[in-house]
Amino acid sequence: GENVEQHPSTLSVQEGDSAVIKCTYSDSASNYFPWYKQELGKRPQLIIDIRSNVGEKKDQRIAVTLNKTAKHFSLHITETQPEDSAVYFCAARSPFGNEKLTFGTGTRLTIIP
Amino acid sequence: NAGVMQNPRHLVRRRGQEARLRCSPMKGHSHVYWYRQLPEEGLKFMVYLQKENIIDESGMPKERFSAEFPKEGPSILRIQQVVRGDSAAYFCASSPNGVPYSNQPQHFGDGTRLSIL
């Protein structure tokens, strides 16, 4: 089955700087890669996703890049703000996996004011 | 347009009791997924259901756990004879109707935090 690894597990950046979180996946058939943000005690919220037919997607301060050859994808947050502090999860889904998402172990991002 | 609704938000049970967790998908969604999140860990897939059908239960423990999604009413995750290790947050997600493998996004509910005394 699919296996997703996520790094780093914790990340602290100064407000205004950029943050990058990286994930690798094992199943080359995976074709959908969402990113979720989870604040303490709350639901995971979908913030951006990318499908395997594109290499990059951007939404305001958030961007995701995908390298299918290397089987890794990354989340980039620019001009970070205190409200970006949360745990971020990457996930991957194979078309042969009955739609289930395989999640990374999460990155706790702290924005230092 | 209500999101995925889960109840209860918090559930306390003593060892040996039964826990029932409910999930109502977003309007128009007929695919439901249950995930478990242990403290300080990621989400682990448990089961995928469509109306009246279990599609994939590969992540469900073989004993004490069951799930259903009846024609009418919410999806239910049932844990019998709970043990301390069942303490976790249980999240439900739903996605729209559509062709299988259509890569529809999954939207999560607020979760049920289950505590076993």
Coordinates of N, CA and C in Angstrom, one line a residue:
Chain A
G1 N 0.8 -1.2 0.0 CA 0.0 0.0 0.0 C 0.8 1.3 0.0
E2 N 0.2 2.4 0.0 CA 0.8 3.7 -0.1 C 1.5 4.0 1.3
N3 N 2.6 4.6 1.2 CA 3.3 5.1 2.4 C 3.8 6.6 2.2
V4 N 3.4 7.4 3.1 CA 3.7 8.9 2.9 C 4.6 9.3 4.1
E5 N 5.8 9.9 3.7 CA 6.6 10.4 4.8 C 6.7 12.0 4.7
Q6 N 6.7 12.6 5.8 CA 6.6 14.1 5.9 C 7.7 14.6 6.8
H7 N 8.3 15.7 6.3 CA 9.4 16.4 7.0 C 9.4 17.9 6.8
P8 N 9.7 18.7 7.8 CA 10.1 18.2 9.2 C 8.9 17.9 10.0
S9 N 9.1 17.4 11.2 CA 8.0 17.2 12.1 C 7.7 18.5 12.9
T10 N 8.6 19.4 13.1 CA 8.4 20.7 13.6 C 9.2 21.7 12.8
L11 N 8.6 22.9 12.8 CA 9.2 24.0 12.0 C 8.8 25.3 12.6
S12 N 9.8 26.1 12.9 CA 9.6 27.5 13.4 C 10.2 28.5 12.5
V13 N 9.4 29.4 12.1 CA 9.9 30.5 11.2 C 9.5 31.9 11.7
Q14 N 10.3 32.9 11.4 CA 10.0 34.2 11.8 C 8.8 34.7 10.9
E15 N 7.9 35.5 11.5 CA 6.8 36.1 10.8 C 7.4 36.8 9.6
G16 N 6.7 36.6 8.4 CA 7.1 37.2 7.2 C 8.1 36.3 6.3
D17 N 8.7 35.4 7.0 CA 9.6 34.5 6.2 C 8.7 33.4 5.5
S18 N 9.4 32.5 4.7 CA 8.7 31.4 4.1 C 8.9 30.1 4.8
A19 N 7.9 29.2 4.6 CA 8.0 27.9 5.2 C 7.8 26.9 4.1
V20 N 8.6 25.8 4.2 CA 8.5 24.7 3.2 C 8.3 23.4 4.0
I21 N 7.4 22.6 3.6 CA 7.2 21.3 4.2 C 7.2 20.3 3.0
K22 N 7.9 19.2 3.2 CA 8.1 18.2 2.1 C 7.5 16.9 2.5
C23 N 7.0 16.2 1.4 CA 6.5 14.9 1.6 C 6.9 14.0 0.4
T24 N 7.2 12.7 0.7 CA 7.4 11.7 -0.3 C 6.4 10.6 -0.2
Y25 N 6.1 10.0 -1.4 CA 5.2 8.9 -1.4 C 5.8 7.7 -2.1
S26 N 5.2 6.6 -1.9 CA 5.8 5.3 -2.4 C 5.1 4.8 -3.6
D27 N 3.8 5.0 -3.7 CA 3.0 4.4 -4.8 C 3.0 5.3 -6.1
S28 N 3.7 4.9 -7.1 CA 3.8 5.7 -8.3 C 2.5 5.9 -9.0
A29 N 1.5 5.1 -8.6 CA 0.2 5.3 -9.2 C -0.6 6.4 -8.6
S30 N -0.2 6.9 -7.4 CA -1.0 8.0 -6.7 C -1.1 9.2 -7.6
N31 N -2.2 9.8 -7.6 CA -2.4 10.9 -8.6 C -3.2 12.1 -8.0
Y32 N -3.3 12.1 -6.7 CA -4.0 13.2 -6.0 C -3.4 13.5 -4.7
F33 N -3.0 14.7 -4.4 CA -2.2 15.1 -3.3 C -2.8 16.3 -2.6
P34 N -3.6 16.1 -1.5 CA -4.1 17.3 -0.8 C -3.2 17.7 0.4
W35 N -3.4 18.9 0.8 CA -2.7 19.4 2.1 C -3.8 19.9 3.0
Y36 N -3.7 19.5 4.3 CA -4.7 19.9 5.3 C -4.0 20.7 6.4
K37 N -4.7 21.7 6.9 CA -4.2 22.4 8.1 C -5.1 22.1 9.2
Q38 N -4.5 21.8 10.4 CA -5.3 21.4 11.5 C -4.9 22.3 12.7
E39 N -5.8 23.1 13.2 CA -5.5 23.9 14.4 C -5.9 23.0 15.6
L40 N -5.4 23.4 16.8 CA -5.6 22.6 18.0 C -7.0 22.3 18.3
G41 N -7.4 21.0 18.3 CA -8.8 20.7 18.7 C -9.8 20.8 17.6
K42 N -9.3 21.1 16.4 CA -10.3 21.4 15.3 C -10.1 20.4 14.1
R43 N -11.0 20.5 13.2 CA -11.0 19.6 12.0 C -9.8 19.9 11.1
P44 N -9.4 18.9 10.4 CA -8.4 19.1 9.3 C -9.1 19.9 8.2
Q45 N -8.5 21.0 7.7 CA -9.1 21.8 6.7 C -8.3 21.7 5.4
L46 N -8.9 21.4 4.3 CA -8.2 21.3 3.0 C -7.8 22.8 2.6
I47 N -6.5 22.9 2.4 CA -6.0 24.3 2.0 C -5.6 24.4 0.6
I48 N -5.1 23.3 0.0 CA -4.8 23.2 -1.4 C -4.6 21.8 -1.8
D49 N -4.8 21.5 -3.0 CA -4.5 20.1 -3.5 C -4.0 20.2 -4.9
I50 N -3.4 19.1 -5.3 CA -2.8 19.1 -6.7 C -3.0 17.7 -7.3
R51 N -3.2 17.7 -8.5 CA -3.4 16.4 -9.2 C -2.2 16.1 -10.1
S52 N -2.0 14.9 -10.4 CA -0.7 14.5 -11.0 C -0.5 15.0 -12.4
N53 N -1.5 15.7 -13.0 CA -1.3 16.2 -14.4 C -0.7 17.6 -14.4
V54 N -0.4 18.1 -13.2 CA 0.2 19.5 -13.1 C 1.4 19.4 -12.2
G55 N 2.3 20.3 -12.3 CA 3.5 20.3 -11.5 C 3.5 21.3 -10.4
E56 N 2.6 22.3 -10.5 CA 2.6 23.4 -9.5 C 1.2 24.0 -9.5
K57 N 0.8 24.4 -8.3 CA -0.5 25.1 -8.1 C -0.3 26.1 -7.0
K58 N -0.9 27.3 -7.3 CA -0.7 28.4 -6.3 C -2.0 29.0 -5.9
D59 N -2.2 29.4 -4.7 CA -3.4 30.1 -4.2 C -3.0 31.1 -3.2
Q60 N -2.8 32.3 -3.6 CA -2.4 33.4 -2.8 C -1.0 33.1 -2.2
R61 N -0.9 33.0 -0.9 CA 0.4 32.8 -0.2 C 0.8 31.3 -0.2
I62 N 0.0 30.5 -0.7 CA 0.2 29.0 -0.6 C 0.5 28.4 -2.0
A63 N 1.5 27.6 -2.1 CA 1.7 26.9 -3.3 C 2.1 25.5 -3.0
V64 N 1.9 24.6 -4.0 CA 2.3 23.2 -3.9 C 3.0 22.8 -5.2
T65 N 4.1 22.1 -5.0 CA 4.8 21.6 -6.2 C 4.8 20.1 -6.1
L66 N 4.8 19.5 -7.3 CA 4.8 18.0 -7.4 C 5.9 17.5 -8.4
N67 N 6.7 16.6 -7.9 CA 7.7 16.0 -8.8 C 7.4 14.5 -8.9
K68 N 6.7 14.1 -10.0 CA 6.2 12.7 -10.1 C 7.4 11.8 -10.2
T69 N 8.4 12.2 -10.9 CA 9.6 11.3 -11.1 C 10.2 10.9 -9.8
A70 N 10.4 11.9 -8.9 CA 11.0 11.7 -7.6 C 10.0 11.3 -6.6
K71 N 8.8 11.3 -6.9 CA 7.7 11.0 -6.0 C 7.7 11.8 -4.7
H72 N 7.8 13.1 -4.9 CA 7.7 14.0 -3.8 C 6.9 15.3 -4.1
F73 N 6.3 15.9 -3.1 CA 5.6 17.1 -3.3 C 5.8 18.0 -2.0
S74 N 5.7 19.3 -2.2 CA 6.0 20.2 -1.2 C 5.0 21.3 -1.1
L75 N 4.8 21.8 0.2 CA 3.9 22.9 0.5 C 4.8 24.1 0.8
H76 N 4.5 25.2 0.1 CA 5.3 26.5 0.3 C 4.3 27.5 0.8
I77 N 4.6 28.1 2.0 CA 3.8 29.3 2.5 C 4.8 30.5 2.5
T78 N 4.4 31.5 1.8 CA 5.2 32.7 1.8 C 4.6 33.8 2.7
E79 N 5.4 34.7 3.1 CA 4.9 35.9 4.0 C 4.1 35.4 5.1
T80 N 4.7 34.4 5.9 CA 4.0 33.8 7.0 C 3.4 34.8 8.0
Q81 N 2.3 34.4 8.5 CA 1.6 35.2 9.6 C 1.3 34.3 10.8
P82 N 1.1 34.9 11.9 CA 0.8 34.1 13.2 C -0.3 33.1 13.0
E83 N -1.3 33.5 12.2 CA -2.5 32.6 12.0 C -2.1 31.4 11.2
D84 N -0.9 31.3 10.6 CA -0.5 30.1 9.9 C 0.0 29.1 10.8
S85 N 0.2 29.4 12.1 CA 0.6 28.4 13.1 C -0.4 27.3 13.2
A86 N 0.0 26.1 13.0 CA -1.0 24.9 13.0 C -0.1 23.7 12.7
V87 N -0.8 22.5 12.7 CA -0.2 21.3 12.2 C -0.7 21.1 10.7
Y88 N 0.3 20.8 9.9 CA 0.0 20.6 8.4 C 0.2 19.2 8.1
F89 N -0.8 18.6 7.4 CA -0.7 17.2 6.9 C -0.7 17.1 5.4
C90 N 0.2 16.4 4.9 CA 0.1 16.0 3.4 C -0.6 14.7 3.3
A91 N -1.1 14.4 2.2 CA -1.7 13.1 1.9 C -1.6 12.7 0.5
A92 N -1.8 11.4 0.2 CA -1.7 10.9 -1.2 C -2.9 9.9 -1.4
R93 N -3.3 9.9 -2.6 CA -4.4 8.9 -2.9 C -4.1 8.2 -4.2
S94 N -4.2 6.9 -4.2 CA -4.0 6.1 -5.4 C -5.4 5.9 -6.0
P95 N -5.5 5.8 -7.3 CA -6.7 5.5 -8.0 C -7.2 4.1 -7.7
F96 N -6.2 3.2 -7.2 CA -6.6 1.9 -7.0 C -6.8 1.6 -5.5
G97 N -6.8 2.7 -4.7 CA -6.9 2.5 -3.3 C -8.3 2.8 -2.7
N98 N -9.3 2.7 -3.5 CA -10.7 3.0 -3.0 C -10.8 4.3 -2.4
E99 N -10.2 5.3 -3.0 CA -10.4 6.7 -2.6 C -9.8 7.1 -1.2
K100 N -9.3 6.1 -0.5 CA -8.8 6.5 0.8 C -7.5 7.3 0.7
L101 N -7.4 8.2 1.7 CA -6.2 9.1 1.8 C -5.2 8.4 2.7
T102 N -3.9 8.5 2.3 CA -2.8 8.1 3.2 C -2.1 9.3 3.6
F103 N -2.1 9.6 4.9 CA -1.6 10.8 5.5 C -0.1 10.7 5.9
G104 N 0.6 11.8 5.8 CA 1.9 12.0 6.5 C 1.7 12.2 8.0
T105 N 2.8 12.2 8.7 CA 2.7 12.3 10.2 C 2.5 13.7 10.7
G106 N 2.5 14.7 9.8 CA 2.3 16.0 10.2 C 3.5 16.9 10.5
T107 N 3.3 18.2 10.3 CA 4.4 19.2 10.6 C 3.8 20.2 11.5
R108 N 4.3 20.4 12.7 CA 3.8 21.5 13.6 C 4.6 22.8 13.2
L109 N 3.9 23.7 12.6 CA 4.5 25.0 12.2 C 4.2 26.1 13.2
T110 N 5.2 26.7 13.7 CA 5.1 27.8 14.6 C 5.6 29.1 14.0
I111 N 4.8 30.1 13.9 CA 5.3 31.4 13.4 C 5.7 32.3 14.5
I112 N 6.9 32.7 14.6 CA 7.4 33.6 15.7 C 7.2 35.0 15.3
P113 N 6.4 35.7 16.2 CA 6.1 37.1 15.9 C 7.3 38.0 15.9
Chain B
N1 N -25.4 25.9 3.7 CA -24.8 24.6 3.2 C -23.9 24.0 4.3
A2 N -24.6 23.2 5.1 CA -23.9 22.6 6.3 C -22.8 21.7 5.8
G3 N -21.7 21.7 6.6 CA -20.6 20.8 6.4 C -20.9 19.5 6.9
V4 N -19.8 18.7 7.1 CA -19.9 17.3 7.6 C -20.2 17.5 9.1
M5 N -21.2 16.8 9.6 CA -21.6 17.0 11.0 C -21.3 15.7 11.7
Q6 N -20.6 15.8 12.8 CA -20.3 14.7 13.7 C -20.9 14.9 15.1
N7 N -21.4 13.9 15.7 CA -21.8 14.0 17.1 C -21.7 12.6 17.7
P8 N -21.4 12.6 19.0 CA -21.1 13.8 19.8 C -19.7 14.4 19.6
R9 N -19.4 15.6 20.0 CA -18.1 16.1 19.9 C -17.1 15.5 20.9
H10 N -17.6 15.2 22.1 CA -16.8 14.5 23.1 C -17.7 13.3 23.6
L11 N -17.0 12.2 23.9 CA -17.7 11.0 24.4 C -16.8 10.4 25.4
V12 N -17.3 10.1 26.6 CA -16.6 9.5 27.6 C -17.2 8.1 27.9
R13 N -16.4 7.1 27.9 CA -17.0 5.7 28.2 C -16.0 5.0 29.1
R14 N -16.6 4.1 29.9 CA -15.8 3.3 30.8 C -15.4 2.0 30.0
R15 N -14.3 1.4 30.4 CA -13.9 0.2 29.7 C -15.0 -0.8 29.7
G16 N -15.2 -1.5 28.6 CA -16.2 -2.5 28.4 C -17.5 -2.0 27.9
Q17 N -17.7 -0.7 27.9 CA -18.9 -0.1 27.3 C -18.9 0.0 25.8
E18 N -20.0 0.4 25.2 CA -20.0 0.6 23.8 C -20.0 2.1 23.4
A19 N -19.3 2.4 22.3 CA -19.3 3.8 21.8 C -19.9 3.8 20.5
R20 N -20.8 4.8 20.2 CA -21.4 5.0 18.9 C -21.1 6.4 18.5
L21 N -20.5 6.6 17.3 CA -20.1 7.8 16.8 C -20.9 8.0 15.5
R22 N -21.5 9.2 15.3 CA -22.3 9.5 14.2 C -21.7 10.5 13.2
C23 N -22.0 10.3 11.9 CA -21.5 11.3 10.9 C -22.6 11.5 9.9
S24 N -22.9 12.7 9.6 CA -23.8 13.1 8.5 C -23.0 13.8 7.5
P25 N -22.9 13.3 6.3 CA -22.1 13.9 5.2 C -22.7 15.2 4.8
M26 N -21.8 16.0 4.0 CA -22.3 17.2 3.4 C -23.5 16.9 2.5
K27 N -24.3 17.8 2.3 CA -25.5 17.7 1.4 C -25.0 17.3 0.0
G28 N -25.6 16.3 -0.5 CA -25.2 15.9 -1.9 C -24.0 14.9 -1.9
H29 N -23.4 14.6 -0.8 CA -22.3 13.6 -0.7 C -22.8 12.3 -0.3
S30 N -22.4 11.2 -1.0 CA -22.8 9.9 -0.6 C -21.6 9.0 -0.3
H31 N -20.4 9.6 -0.2 CA -19.2 8.8 0.1 C -18.8 9.2 1.5
V32 N -18.6 8.3 2.4 CA -18.2 8.6 3.8 C -16.9 7.8 4.1
Y33 N -16.0 8.5 4.8 CA -14.7 7.9 5.2 C -14.6 8.1 6.7
W34 N -14.1 7.2 7.4 CA -13.7 7.3 8.8 C -12.2 7.2 9.0
Y35 N -11.7 8.1 9.8 CA -10.3 8.1 10.1 C -10.1 8.2 11.6
R36 N -9.0 7.7 12.1 CA -8.7 7.8 13.6 C -7.4 8.6 13.7
Q37 N -7.4 9.4 14.7 CA -6.2 10.2 15.0 C -5.8 10.1 16.5
L38 N -4.7 9.4 16.7 CA -4.1 9.3 18.0 C -3.4 10.6 18.4
P39 N -3.3 11.0 19.7 CA -2.6 12.2 20.1 C -1.3 12.4 19.4
E40 N -1.0 13.5 18.9 CA 0.3 13.9 18.3 C 0.6 13.0 17.1
E41 N -0.4 12.4 16.4 CA -0.1 11.6 15.2 C -1.0 12.0 14.1
G42 N -0.7 11.4 12.9 CA -1.5 11.7 11.7 C -2.8 10.9 11.7
L43 N -3.6 11.1 10.7 CA -4.9 10.4 10.6 C -4.7 9.1 9.8
K44 N -5.3 8.1 10.4 CA -5.2 6.7 9.8 C -6.6 6.3 9.3
F45 N -6.6 5.9 8.0 CA -7.8 5.5 7.4 C -8.4 4.2 8.1
M46 N -9.7 4.2 8.3 CA -10.4 3.1 8.9 C -11.3 2.4 7.9
V47 N -12.3 3.1 7.4 CA -13.3 2.5 6.5 C -13.9 3.5 5.6
Y48 N -14.3 3.0 4.4 CA -14.9 3.8 3.4 C -16.3 3.2 3.0
L49 N -17.3 4.0 3.1 CA -18.7 3.5 2.9 C -19.4 4.4 1.9
Q50 N -20.3 3.7 1.1 CA -21.3 4.4 0.4 C -22.6 4.0 0.9
K51 N -23.7 4.6 0.5 CA -25.0 4.2 1.1 C -25.2 2.7 1.0
E52 N -25.4 2.1 2.2 CA -25.8 0.7 2.3 C -24.6 -0.2 1.9
N53 N -23.4 0.3 1.7 CA -22.3 -0.6 1.3 C -21.0 -0.2 1.9
I54 N -20.3 -1.2 2.4 CA -18.9 -1.0 2.9 C -18.0 -1.3 1.7
I55 N -17.3 -0.2 1.3 CA -16.4 -0.4 0.1 C -15.0 -0.9 0.5
D56 N -14.5 -0.3 1.5 CA -13.1 -0.7 1.9 C -13.0 -0.6 3.5
E57 N -12.8 -1.7 4.1 CA -12.7 -1.6 5.6 C -11.3 -2.1 6.0
S58 N -10.3 -1.9 5.1 CA -9.0 -2.5 5.4 C -8.3 -1.9 6.6
G59 N -8.8 -0.7 7.0 CA -8.1 0.0 8.2 C -8.8 -0.3 9.5
M60 N -9.9 -1.1 9.5 CA -10.6 -1.3 10.7 C -10.0 -2.5 11.4
P61 N -9.9 -2.3 12.8 CA -9.5 -3.5 13.6 C -10.5 -4.6 13.3
K62 N -10.0 -5.9 13.4 CA -10.9 -7.0 13.0 C -12.0 -7.3 14.0
E63 N -11.7 -6.9 15.3 CA -12.7 -7.1 16.3 C -13.2 -5.8 16.9
R64 N -14.4 -5.9 17.4 CA -15.0 -4.8 18.2 C -15.5 -3.6 17.4
F65 N -14.9 -3.4 16.2 CA -15.2 -2.2 15.4 C -16.2 -2.6 14.3
S66 N -17.2 -1.7 14.0 CA -18.0 -1.9 12.9 C -18.5 -0.6 12.4
A67 N -18.9 -0.5 11.2 CA -19.4 0.7 10.6 C -20.6 0.4 9.7
E68 N -21.5 1.4 9.6 CA -22.6 1.3 8.6 C -23.0 2.6 8.1
F69 N -23.6 2.7 7.0 CA -24.1 3.9 6.4 C -25.5 3.5 5.8
P70 N -26.5 3.6 6.5 CA -27.8 3.1 6.1 C -28.4 4.0 5.0
K71 N -29.5 3.5 4.4 CA -30.1 4.3 3.3 C -30.6 5.6 3.9
E72 N -31.2 5.6 5.1 CA -31.6 6.8 5.7 C -30.8 7.0 7.0
G73 N -30.4 8.2 7.3 CA -29.7 8.5 8.5 C -28.2 8.6 8.4
P74 N -27.6 8.9 9.5 CA -26.1 9.1 9.4 C -25.3 7.8 9.3
S75 N -24.1 8.0 9.1 CA -23.2 6.8 9.2 C -22.8 6.7 10.7
I76 N -22.7 5.4 11.1 CA -22.4 5.1 12.5 C -21.1 4.3 12.5
L77 N -20.2 4.7 13.4 CA -19.0 3.9 13.7 C -19.2 3.4 15.1
R78 N -19.2 2.1 15.3 CA -19.5 1.5 16.6 C -18.3 0.7 17.1
I79 N -18.0 1.0 18.4 CA -16.9 0.3 19.0 C -17.5 -0.4 20.2
Q80 N -17.4 -1.7 20.2 CA -17.9 -2.5 21.3 C -16.8 -2.8 22.3
Q81 N -17.2 -2.9 23.6 CA -16.2 -3.3 24.7 C -15.0 -2.5 24.6
V82 N -15.1 -1.2 24.7 CA -14.0 -0.3 24.5 C -12.9 -0.5 25.5
V83 N -11.7 -0.2 25.1 CA -10.5 -0.3 25.9 C -9.8 1.0 25.9
R84 N -8.8 1.2 26.8 CA -8.1 2.5 26.9 C -7.5 2.9 25.6
G85 N -7.0 1.9 24.9 CA -6.3 2.2 23.6 C -7.2 2.7 22.5
D86 N -8.5 2.7 22.7 CA -9.5 3.3 21.8 C -9.6 4.8 21.9
S87 N -9.0 5.3 23.0 CA -9.1 6.8 23.1 C -8.3 7.5 22.0
A88 N -9.1 8.3 21.3 CA -8.5 9.0 20.1 C -9.6 10.0 19.6
A89 N -9.2 10.7 18.6 CA -10.2 11.6 17.9 C -10.6 10.8 16.6
Y90 N -11.9 10.7 16.4 CA -12.4 10.0 15.2 C -13.0 11.0 14.3
F91 N -12.5 11.1 13.1 CA -12.9 12.0 12.1 C -13.7 11.3 11.0
C92 N -14.7 12.0 10.5 CA -15.4 11.5 9.4 C -15.2 12.5 8.3
A93 N -15.1 12.0 7.0 CA -15.0 12.9 5.9 C -16.0 12.4 4.8
S94 N -16.4 13.4 4.0 CA -17.3 13.0 2.9 C -16.8 13.6 1.6
S95 N -17.2 13.0 0.5 CA -16.9 13.5 -0.8 C -18.1 13.4 -1.7
P96 N -18.1 14.2 -2.8 CA -19.3 14.2 -3.6 C -19.6 12.9 -4.3
N97 N -20.8 12.8 -4.8 CA -21.1 11.7 -5.8 C -20.2 11.8 -7.0
G98 N -20.0 10.7 -7.6 CA -19.2 10.8 -8.8 C -18.6 9.5 -9.2
V99 N -18.0 9.6 -10.4 CA -17.4 8.4 -10.9 C -16.2 7.9 -10.0
P100 N -16.1 6.7 -9.7 CA -15.0 6.3 -8.8 C -13.7 6.8 -9.4
Y101 N -12.7 7.1 -8.5 CA -11.4 7.5 -8.9 C -11.4 8.9 -9.6
S102 N -12.5 9.7 -9.2 CA -12.6 11.0 -9.9 C -11.8 12.0 -9.1
N103 N -11.1 11.6 -8.0 CA -10.3 12.6 -7.2 C -11.1 13.7 -6.7
Q104 N -12.2 13.5 -6.1 CA -13.0 14.5 -5.5 C -12.3 14.8 -4.1
P105 N -12.3 16.0 -3.7 CA -11.7 16.3 -2.3 C -12.6 15.8 -1.2
Q106 N -11.9 15.5 -0.1 CA -12.7 15.0 1.1 C -12.7 16.2 2.1
H107 N -13.9 16.4 2.6 CA -14.1 17.4 3.6 C -14.4 16.8 5.0
F108 N -13.7 17.3 6.0 CA -13.8 16.6 7.3 C -14.8 17.3 8.2
G109 N -15.3 16.5 9.1 CA -16.1 17.0 10.2 C -15.2 17.4 11.4
D110 N -15.9 17.9 12.5 CA -15.1 18.4 13.6 C -14.6 17.3 14.5
G111 N -15.0 16.0 14.2 CA -14.5 14.9 15.0 C -15.2 14.6 16.3
T112 N -15.0 13.4 16.7 CA -15.5 13.0 18.0 C -14.3 12.6 18.8
R113 N -14.1 13.2 20.0 CA -13.0 12.9 20.9 C -13.5 11.9 21.9
L114 N -13.0 10.7 21.8 CA -13.4 9.6 22.6 C -12.4 9.4 23.7
S115 N -12.9 9.4 24.9 CA -12.0 9.1 26.1 C -12.5 7.9 26.8
I116 N -11.6 7.0 27.1 CA -12.0 5.8 27.8 C -11.4 5.9 29.2
L117 N -12.3 5.7 30.2 CA -11.8 5.8 31.6 C -11.4 4.4 32.1

